[in-house]
Amino acid sequence: MSARRAARRHRDEVGEVLAVHADRPGPLVVGLFVLVWLVFSGLTLINPGESAVLAVAPAVAFAIIFGLILLFISGERLVVCERGIVVGSCAPGLRPYVIPSDQIIPGSVVPVTGARRYAAETGTGGFPQSTVRRSAWTRRGIHFVGPSPKQARRHRAVLAPLQDPPPRSIDGRWVWFAGTGSTPPEQVTAQIARAAEASGQRELARAAAAEPARELTGNRGDAARQLPGFPQAR
C-alpha cells in the first residue's frame, strides 16, 4: 500500500495529503544486500545443479528473499496532512499510525539531526518500539509528544504488547520519533506548522515554526533539554 493511499483511508480525520517523506535505506545498505546476494549465489555455483535451471534457481530464490526484505525495511513514511500526520510502515500487510493535529502537544514538535544517537540519548534501545520510527540508517527526523500507540493505531497488531512502550513524557503522554529521510527535518516541521495554522491549531503552529534543528549528542543528560517533554535523566 502506498503512503498516500494509506493516508487517504483516514481523510476524514487528517484531511488531504500535503507531503510524503520516505525513510529508506541508503546506497550502502542496498549495496550490502547486493553483495550478500552475490556471495550466496556464488556459493551455490561451487556445486551447481545437474541442469541450468537448477543451477540458477538458488540465485533467483535469494534475489526474491532479499528483495522482499528490502521492500519491508524501505516502507517507513512520514505523511504530513492538512489536519495531522501519518507515520509508520506502508510495506505490504502493515499499516501506519494516524495522529490528528489536536493530539500533538504544542511545543513538543522539534526537528532532529544526529538521529543515530537517539537510542543512546533516550535509552530506547533494544526491541523496536511502535512510537520510535527509527532505523539504523536514520539520520534526521522529528520528535513530538502525542497520543498512545493504541489511540493512533487503526488496526489490530499482534506484537502490540511487545512494541508499545509505556508513556515517557513528563505529563504522562507518549514520546514519538519519525524519520524524515533525505528531507531536512526543519522543512518538515515547517510543513506541519503551516498545516496546523491553516486548520486552526495556532499554538501548535507557532511553536513548531519557531524550533530550530537540534543535533543530538547521545548524552542521556541532554535528552530533556533537546527533546521537549522528555524527563530529566536520573
mmCIF file of C-alpha atoms in Angstrom:
data_model
loop_
_atom_site.group_PDB
_atom_site.id
_atom_site.type_symbol
_atom_site.label_atom_id
_atom_site.label_comp_id
_atom_site.label_asym_id
_atom_site.label_seq_id
_atom_site.Cartn_x
_atom_site.Cartn_y
_atom_site.Cartn_z
ATOM 1 C CA MET A 1 0.000 0.000 0.000
ATOM 2 C CA SER A 2 1.358 3.453 -0.922
ATOM 3 C CA ALA A 3 1.702 6.099 1.767
ATOM 4 C CA ARG A 4 -0.760 8.397 0.012
ATOM 5 C CA ARG A 5 -3.346 5.646 -0.225
ATOM 6 C CA ALA A 6 -2.834 4.758 3.435
ATOM 7 C CA ALA A 7 -3.351 8.392 4.448
ATOM 8 C CA ARG A 8 -6.411 8.784 2.239
ATOM 9 C CA ARG A 9 -8.086 5.951 4.143
ATOM 10 C CA HIS A 10 -8.219 8.390 7.065
ATOM 11 C CA ARG A 11 -9.059 11.538 5.110
ATOM 12 C CA ASP A 12 -11.986 12.258 7.426
ATOM 13 C CA GLU A 13 -9.565 12.564 10.363
ATOM 14 C CA VAL A 14 -6.450 14.200 8.887
ATOM 15 C CA GLY A 15 -7.578 15.704 5.593
ATOM 16 C CA GLU A 16 -5.723 15.647 2.286
ATOM 17 C CA VAL A 17 -2.069 14.664 1.887
ATOM 18 C CA LEU A 18 0.357 17.595 1.656
ATOM 19 C CA ALA A 19 3.766 15.880 1.640
ATOM 20 C CA VAL A 20 5.270 12.386 1.909
ATOM 21 C CA HIS A 21 8.736 11.727 3.344
ATOM 22 C CA ALA A 22 10.348 8.296 2.948
ATOM 23 C CA ASP A 23 12.986 6.996 5.363
ATOM 24 C CA ARG A 24 14.566 4.423 3.040
ATOM 25 C CA PRO A 25 17.933 2.660 3.408
ATOM 26 C CA GLY A 26 20.731 4.376 1.512
ATOM 27 C CA PRO A 27 23.063 3.059 -1.196
ATOM 28 C CA LEU A 28 25.385 1.476 1.382
ATOM 29 C CA VAL A 29 22.651 -0.755 2.816
ATOM 30 C CA VAL A 30 21.350 -1.662 -0.634
ATOM 31 C CA GLY A 31 24.924 -2.406 -1.731
ATOM 32 C CA LEU A 32 25.420 -4.727 1.243
ATOM 33 C CA PHE A 33 22.290 -6.644 0.284
ATOM 34 C CA VAL A 34 23.565 -6.991 -3.275
ATOM 35 C CA LEU A 35 26.969 -8.132 -2.025
ATOM 36 C CA VAL A 36 25.430 -10.765 0.253
ATOM 37 C CA TRP A 37 23.246 -11.953 -2.627
ATOM 38 C CA LEU A 38 26.295 -12.278 -4.866
ATOM 39 C CA VAL A 39 28.168 -14.249 -2.176
ATOM 40 C CA PHE A 40 25.236 -16.593 -1.542
ATOM 41 C CA SER A 41 24.634 -17.078 -5.257
ATOM 42 C CA GLY A 42 28.344 -17.676 -5.868
ATOM 43 C CA LEU A 43 28.481 -20.362 -3.191
ATOM 44 C CA THR A 44 25.661 -22.260 -4.864
ATOM 45 C CA LEU A 45 27.641 -22.305 -8.136
ATOM 46 C CA ILE A 46 30.531 -24.150 -6.498
ATOM 47 C CA ASN A 47 28.427 -27.283 -6.720
ATOM 48 C CA PRO A 48 25.754 -26.402 -9.300
ATOM 49 C CA GLY A 49 22.686 -28.478 -10.074
ATOM 50 C CA GLU A 50 22.528 -31.009 -12.845
ATOM 51 C CA SER A 51 20.744 -28.594 -15.165
ATOM 52 C CA ALA A 52 20.935 -24.873 -15.902
ATOM 53 C CA VAL A 53 17.571 -24.320 -14.253
ATOM 54 C CA LEU A 54 18.688 -25.979 -11.009
ATOM 55 C CA ALA A 55 21.950 -24.006 -11.095
ATOM 56 C CA VAL A 56 20.170 -20.652 -11.438
ATOM 57 C CA ALA A 57 17.234 -21.399 -9.124
ATOM 58 C CA PRO A 58 19.060 -20.654 -5.824
ATOM 59 C CA ALA A 59 20.254 -17.276 -7.097
ATOM 60 C CA VAL A 60 16.703 -16.374 -8.123
ATOM 61 C CA ALA A 61 15.346 -17.531 -4.771
ATOM 62 C CA PHE A 62 17.905 -15.451 -2.873
ATOM 63 C CA ALA A 63 17.093 -12.422 -5.056
ATOM 64 C CA ILE A 64 13.399 -12.751 -4.191
ATOM 65 C CA ILE A 65 14.113 -13.155 -0.468
ATOM 66 C CA PHE A 66 16.497 -10.193 -0.266
ATOM 67 C CA GLY A 67 14.191 -8.107 -2.452
ATOM 68 C CA LEU A 68 11.278 -8.730 -0.075
ATOM 69 C CA ILE A 69 13.428 -7.816 2.922
ATOM 70 C CA LEU A 70 14.445 -4.549 1.242
ATOM 71 C CA LEU A 71 10.806 -3.856 0.379
ATOM 72 C CA PHE A 72 9.734 -4.209 4.004
ATOM 73 C CA ILE A 73 12.561 -2.195 5.546
ATOM 74 C CA SER A 74 12.025 0.564 2.970
ATOM 75 C CA GLY A 75 8.396 1.116 3.940
ATOM 76 C CA GLU A 76 8.783 3.805 6.626
ATOM 77 C CA ARG A 77 6.909 7.015 5.800
ATOM 78 C CA LEU A 78 6.031 10.310 7.417
ATOM 79 C CA VAL A 79 2.989 11.849 5.750
ATOM 80 C CA VAL A 80 2.045 15.458 6.505
ATOM 81 C CA CYS A 81 -1.667 16.058 6.040
ATOM 82 C CA GLU A 82 -3.978 19.041 6.439
ATOM 83 C CA ARG A 83 -5.079 18.151 9.973
ATOM 84 C CA GLY A 84 -2.440 15.735 11.213
ATOM 85 C CA ILE A 85 0.289 13.297 10.301
ATOM 86 C CA VAL A 86 0.529 9.626 9.418
ATOM 87 C CA VAL A 87 3.684 7.778 10.490
ATOM 88 C CA GLY A 88 4.926 4.211 10.208
ATOM 89 C CA SER A 89 5.455 1.476 7.680
ATOM 90 C CA CYS A 90 3.419 1.210 4.481
ATOM 91 C CA ALA A 91 5.001 -2.125 3.489
ATOM 92 C CA PRO A 92 2.593 -4.859 2.336
ATOM 93 C CA GLY A 93 0.460 -6.092 5.205
ATOM 94 C CA LEU A 94 1.474 -3.232 7.522
ATOM 95 C CA ARG A 95 -0.381 -0.042 8.377
ATOM 96 C CA PRO A 96 0.925 3.272 9.719
ATOM 97 C CA TYR A 97 -0.293 5.270 12.724
ATOM 98 C CA VAL A 98 -2.742 8.171 12.401
ATOM 99 C CA ILE A 99 -2.158 11.238 14.610
ATOM 100 C CA PRO A 100 -4.528 14.217 14.269
ATOM 101 C CA SER A 101 -3.005 17.641 14.964
ATOM 102 C CA ASP A 102 -5.134 18.197 18.067
ATOM 103 C CA GLN A 103 -3.452 15.161 19.675
ATOM 104 C CA ILE A 104 0.075 16.589 19.268
ATOM 105 C CA ILE A 105 1.272 18.602 22.265
ATOM 106 C CA PRO A 106 2.105 22.216 21.259
ATOM 107 C CA GLY A 107 5.766 22.972 21.844
ATOM 108 C CA SER A 108 6.853 19.356 21.582
ATOM 109 C CA VAL A 109 7.470 19.232 17.820
ATOM 110 C CA VAL A 110 11.178 19.687 17.102
ATOM 111 C CA PRO A 111 13.417 18.844 14.115
ATOM 112 C CA VAL A 112 16.261 16.491 14.980
ATOM 113 C CA THR A 113 19.591 15.651 13.351
ATOM 114 C CA GLY A 114 22.182 13.149 14.544
ATOM 115 C CA ALA A 115 19.369 10.604 14.942
ATOM 116 C CA ARG A 116 21.823 7.714 15.099
ATOM 117 C CA ARG A 117 22.467 8.859 18.662
ATOM 118 C CA TYR A 118 18.767 8.849 19.547
ATOM 119 C CA ALA A 119 18.784 5.473 21.302
ATOM 120 C CA ALA A 120 21.827 6.361 23.404
ATOM 121 C CA GLU A 121 20.394 9.732 24.406
ATOM 122 C CA THR A 122 16.907 8.491 25.258
ATOM 123 C CA GLY A 123 17.688 4.972 26.454
ATOM 124 C CA THR A 124 15.249 3.427 23.972
ATOM 125 C CA GLY A 125 17.495 0.731 22.520
ATOM 126 C CA GLY A 126 16.585 -2.934 22.328
ATOM 127 C CA PHE A 127 13.309 -4.242 20.892
ATOM 128 C CA PRO A 128 11.791 -1.857 18.283
ATOM 129 C CA GLN A 129 9.127 0.439 19.704
ATOM 130 C CA SER A 130 5.948 1.383 17.880
ATOM 131 C CA THR A 131 6.337 5.098 18.675
ATOM 132 C CA VAL A 132 10.007 5.328 17.655
ATOM 133 C CA ARG A 133 10.095 5.037 13.851
ATOM 134 C CA ARG A 134 13.863 4.919 13.506
ATOM 135 C CA SER A 135 16.165 2.553 11.610
ATOM 136 C CA ALA A 136 19.933 2.070 11.643
ATOM 137 C CA TRP A 137 20.279 4.406 8.635
ATOM 138 C CA THR A 138 18.012 7.174 10.003
ATOM 139 C CA ARG A 139 19.984 10.406 10.328
ATOM 140 C CA ARG A 140 17.257 13.008 10.748
ATOM 141 C CA GLY A 141 13.667 13.171 11.890
ATOM 142 C CA ILE A 142 11.106 14.909 14.073
ATOM 143 C CA HIS A 143 10.345 14.419 17.758
ATOM 144 C CA PHE A 144 6.960 15.144 19.306
ATOM 145 C CA VAL A 145 4.722 14.161 22.196
ATOM 146 C CA GLY A 146 1.321 12.771 21.363
ATOM 147 C CA PRO A 147 -1.252 10.033 21.885
ATOM 148 C CA SER A 148 -0.677 6.443 22.865
ATOM 149 C CA PRO A 149 0.114 3.997 20.051
ATOM 150 C CA LYS A 150 -3.196 2.297 20.844
ATOM 151 C CA GLN A 151 -5.039 5.547 20.109
ATOM 152 C CA ALA A 152 -3.047 6.147 16.917
ATOM 153 C CA ARG A 153 -3.393 2.597 15.659
ATOM 154 C CA ARG A 154 -6.262 1.922 13.287
ATOM 155 C CA HIS A 155 -5.691 -1.812 13.057
ATOM 156 C CA ARG A 156 -5.065 -4.873 15.170
ATOM 157 C CA ALA A 157 -1.420 -5.597 15.945
ATOM 158 C CA VAL A 158 -0.265 -8.975 17.190
ATOM 159 C CA LEU A 159 3.016 -7.617 18.540
ATOM 160 C CA ALA A 160 1.475 -4.548 20.195
ATOM 161 C CA PRO A 161 2.136 -5.757 23.775
ATOM 162 C CA LEU A 162 5.841 -6.067 22.905
ATOM 163 C CA GLN A 163 6.211 -2.945 20.768
ATOM 164 C CA ASP A 164 4.084 -0.394 22.623
ATOM 165 C CA PRO A 165 6.201 1.461 25.197
ATOM 166 C CA PRO A 166 4.861 2.995 28.408
ATOM 167 C CA PRO A 167 4.212 6.760 28.477
ATOM 168 C CA ARG A 168 7.554 8.523 28.820
ATOM 169 C CA SER A 169 6.854 12.240 28.730
ATOM 170 C CA ILE A 170 6.683 14.386 31.859
ATOM 171 C CA ASP A 171 2.892 14.744 31.525
ATOM 172 C CA GLY A 172 2.196 11.043 31.103
ATOM 173 C CA ARG A 173 1.938 11.038 27.316
ATOM 174 C CA TRP A 174 3.901 9.202 24.653
ATOM 175 C CA VAL A 175 7.152 10.296 23.044
ATOM 176 C CA TRP A 176 7.239 9.811 19.253
ATOM 177 C CA PHE A 177 10.027 9.977 16.697
ATOM 178 C CA ALA A 178 9.680 9.714 12.916
ATOM 179 C CA GLY A 179 12.476 9.773 10.343
ATOM 180 C CA THR A 180 12.303 12.307 7.516
ATOM 181 C CA GLY A 181 14.645 10.532 5.099
ATOM 182 C CA SER A 182 16.604 12.927 2.890
ATOM 183 C CA THR A 183 14.380 15.899 3.752
ATOM 184 C CA PRO A 184 15.801 18.398 6.266
ATOM 185 C CA PRO A 185 13.704 17.961 9.420
ATOM 186 C CA GLU A 186 13.150 21.705 9.842
ATOM 187 C CA GLN A 187 11.444 21.671 6.436
ATOM 188 C CA VAL A 188 9.035 19.017 7.727
ATOM 189 C CA THR A 189 8.256 20.912 10.939
ATOM 190 C CA ALA A 190 7.603 23.998 8.799
ATOM 191 C CA GLN A 191 5.104 21.965 6.757
ATOM 192 C CA ILE A 192 3.429 20.780 9.952
ATOM 193 C CA ALA A 193 3.309 24.366 11.230
ATOM 194 C CA ARG A 194 1.681 25.681 8.042
ATOM 195 C CA ALA A 195 -0.885 22.885 8.063
ATOM 196 C CA ALA A 196 -1.637 23.468 11.760
ATOM 197 C CA GLU A 197 -2.078 27.207 11.170
ATOM 198 C CA ALA A 198 -4.479 26.572 8.291
ATOM 199 C CA SER A 199 -6.521 24.117 10.388
ATOM 200 C CA GLY A 200 -6.812 26.464 13.369
ATOM 201 C CA GLN A 201 -4.169 24.825 15.615
ATOM 202 C CA ARG A 202 -2.372 28.132 16.083
ATOM 203 C CA GLU A 203 -0.488 27.309 19.289
ATOM 204 C CA LEU A 204 0.948 24.160 17.699
ATOM 205 C CA ALA A 205 1.776 26.110 14.534
ATOM 206 C CA ARG A 206 3.616 28.934 16.308
ATOM 207 C CA ALA A 207 5.712 26.584 18.436
ATOM 208 C CA ALA A 208 6.623 24.237 15.564
ATOM 209 C CA ALA A 209 7.602 27.108 13.264
ATOM 210 C CA ALA A 210 9.951 28.576 15.863
ATOM 211 C CA GLU A 211 12.009 25.468 16.589
ATOM 212 C CA PRO A 212 15.487 25.171 15.008
ATOM 213 C CA ALA A 213 17.048 21.789 14.215
ATOM 214 C CA ARG A 214 18.694 20.111 17.199
ATOM 215 C CA GLU A 215 21.810 17.963 16.861
ATOM 216 C CA LEU A 216 21.564 15.058 19.299
ATOM 217 C CA THR A 217 24.647 14.449 21.419
ATOM 218 C CA GLY A 218 23.963 10.899 22.586
ATOM 219 C CA ASN A 219 24.289 12.073 26.205
ATOM 220 C CA ARG A 220 21.410 10.973 28.460
ATOM 221 C CA GLY A 221 21.714 14.220 30.385
ATOM 222 C CA ASP A 222 20.847 16.249 27.262
ATOM 223 C CA ALA A 223 17.598 14.437 26.397
ATOM 224 C CA ALA A 224 15.285 16.655 28.445
ATOM 225 C CA ARG A 225 16.906 19.813 27.026
ATOM 226 C CA GLN A 226 16.893 18.750 23.381
ATOM 227 C CA LEU A 227 13.643 16.770 23.259
ATOM 228 C CA PRO A 228 10.697 18.654 24.801
ATOM 229 C CA GLY A 229 8.614 16.606 27.198
ATOM 230 C CA PHE A 230 11.352 14.076 27.849
ATOM 231 C CA PRO A 231 12.015 13.607 31.588
ATOM 232 C CA GLN A 232 15.303 14.502 33.209
ATOM 233 C CA ALA A 233 17.788 11.629 33.395
ATOM 234 C CA ARG A 234 18.168 10.240 36.888
#
